[in-house]
C-alpha positions as MATLAB code, in Angstrom:
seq = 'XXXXXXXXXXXXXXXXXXXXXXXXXXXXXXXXXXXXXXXXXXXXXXXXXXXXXXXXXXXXXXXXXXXXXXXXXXXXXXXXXXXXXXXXXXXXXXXXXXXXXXXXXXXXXXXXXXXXXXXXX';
ca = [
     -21.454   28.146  -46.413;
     -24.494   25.585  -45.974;
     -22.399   22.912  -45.691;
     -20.007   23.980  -43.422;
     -23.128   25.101  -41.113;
     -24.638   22.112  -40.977;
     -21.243   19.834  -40.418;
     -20.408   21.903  -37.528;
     -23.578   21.465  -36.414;
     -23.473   18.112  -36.859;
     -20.102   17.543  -35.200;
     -21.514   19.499  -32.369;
     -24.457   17.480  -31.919;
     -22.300   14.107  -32.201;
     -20.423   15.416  -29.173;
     -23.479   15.961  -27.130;
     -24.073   11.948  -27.343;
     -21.392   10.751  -24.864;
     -22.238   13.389  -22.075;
     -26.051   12.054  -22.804;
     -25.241    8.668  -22.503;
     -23.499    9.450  -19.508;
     -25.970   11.040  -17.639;
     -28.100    7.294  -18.340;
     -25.342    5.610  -16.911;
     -25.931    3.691  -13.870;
     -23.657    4.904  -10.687;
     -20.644    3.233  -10.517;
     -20.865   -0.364   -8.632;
     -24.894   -0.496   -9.221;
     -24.447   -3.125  -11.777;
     -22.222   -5.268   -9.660;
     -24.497   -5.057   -6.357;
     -27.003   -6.107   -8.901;
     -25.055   -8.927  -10.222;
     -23.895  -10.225   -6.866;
     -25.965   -8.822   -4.178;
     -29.426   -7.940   -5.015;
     -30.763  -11.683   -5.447;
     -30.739  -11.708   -1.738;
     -30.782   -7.963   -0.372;
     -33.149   -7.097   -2.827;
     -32.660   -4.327   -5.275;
     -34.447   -1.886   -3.115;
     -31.640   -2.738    0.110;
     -34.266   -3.911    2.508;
     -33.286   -7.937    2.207;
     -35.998  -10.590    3.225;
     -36.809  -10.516    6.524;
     -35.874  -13.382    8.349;
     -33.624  -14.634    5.669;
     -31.377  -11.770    4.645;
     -30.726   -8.251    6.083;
     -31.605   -4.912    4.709;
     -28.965   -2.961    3.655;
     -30.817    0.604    3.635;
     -30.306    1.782    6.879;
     -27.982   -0.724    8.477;
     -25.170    0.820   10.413;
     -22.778   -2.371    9.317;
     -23.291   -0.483    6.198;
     -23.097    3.181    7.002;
     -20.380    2.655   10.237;
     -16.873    1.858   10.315;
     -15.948   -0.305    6.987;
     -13.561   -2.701    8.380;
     -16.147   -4.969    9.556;
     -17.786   -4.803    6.780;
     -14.892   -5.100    4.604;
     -14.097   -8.150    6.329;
     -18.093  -10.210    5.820;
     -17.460   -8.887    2.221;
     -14.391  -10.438    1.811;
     -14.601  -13.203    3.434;
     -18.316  -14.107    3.866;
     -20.159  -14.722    6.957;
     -22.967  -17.400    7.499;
     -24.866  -18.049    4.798;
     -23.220  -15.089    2.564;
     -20.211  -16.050    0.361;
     -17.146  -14.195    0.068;
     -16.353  -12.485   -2.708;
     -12.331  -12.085   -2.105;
     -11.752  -14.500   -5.358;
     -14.623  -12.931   -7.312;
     -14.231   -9.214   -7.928;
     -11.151   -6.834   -7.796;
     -10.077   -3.995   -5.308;
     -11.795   -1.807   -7.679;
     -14.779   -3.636   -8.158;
     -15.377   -4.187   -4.534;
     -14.895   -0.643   -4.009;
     -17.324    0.579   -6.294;
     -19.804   -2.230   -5.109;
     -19.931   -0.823   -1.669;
     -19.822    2.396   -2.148;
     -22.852    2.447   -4.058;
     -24.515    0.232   -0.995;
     -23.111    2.708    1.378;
     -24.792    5.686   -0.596;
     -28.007    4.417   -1.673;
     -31.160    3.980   -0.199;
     -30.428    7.006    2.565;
     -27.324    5.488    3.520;
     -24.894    8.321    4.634;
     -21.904    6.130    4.813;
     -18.762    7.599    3.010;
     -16.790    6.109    0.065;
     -14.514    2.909    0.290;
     -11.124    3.082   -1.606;
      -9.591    0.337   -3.761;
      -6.572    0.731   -1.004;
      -9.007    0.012    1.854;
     -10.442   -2.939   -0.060;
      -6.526   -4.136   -0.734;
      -5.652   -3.260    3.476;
      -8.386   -5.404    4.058;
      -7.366   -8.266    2.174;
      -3.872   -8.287    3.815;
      -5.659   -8.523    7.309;
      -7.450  -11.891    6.673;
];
């Protein structure tokens, strides 16, 4: 009876680590806008002043996406495009997490947004 107590309760706790690990996981796209964006806008969304804008707060973040969509894509000034570089998915992710974080209250971008974009040019 021992035994079968304590490899339930084993095989109970194993299925607790997944859910835990989880939880630690960063939200989805965090680890891309840190790959690809933060060197410049700063992990914390407020950019460099003078040099690069803040995300946190910025209605070109939090407004209507297809402008957005389309500086993303397709760069703008001294920020490259990343239509070569990441996927629909990818992309998606990566800006929703921008649009979410820092206060943002801008709403979730699709992987079909991200792919109607890309057929506007």
């Amino acid at each position: 009876m021992y035994r079968n107590t304590t490899f339930a309760a084993l095989v109970l706790a194993g299925a607790a680590l997944p859910a835990a690990s989880a939880l630690a996981a960063p939200p989805p796209g965090k680890t891309l806008y840190d790959d690809n964006c933060a060197a410049c806008h700063q992990a914390s969304g407020k950019g460099v002043k003078g040099a690069y804008p803040a995300l946190a707060g910025a209605q070109l973040i939090q407004g209507d996406a297809k402008p957005l969509l389309s500086i993303v894509l397709n760069g703008k000034n001294e920020m490259p495009g990343f239509k070569d570089d990441l996927t629909d998915a990818d992309l998606a992710g990566l800006l929703t997490y921008a649009r979410t974080s820092w206060g943002n209250k801008g709403k979730a971008i699709t992987p079909a947004e991200i792919a109607a974009a890309r057929r506007r040019k």
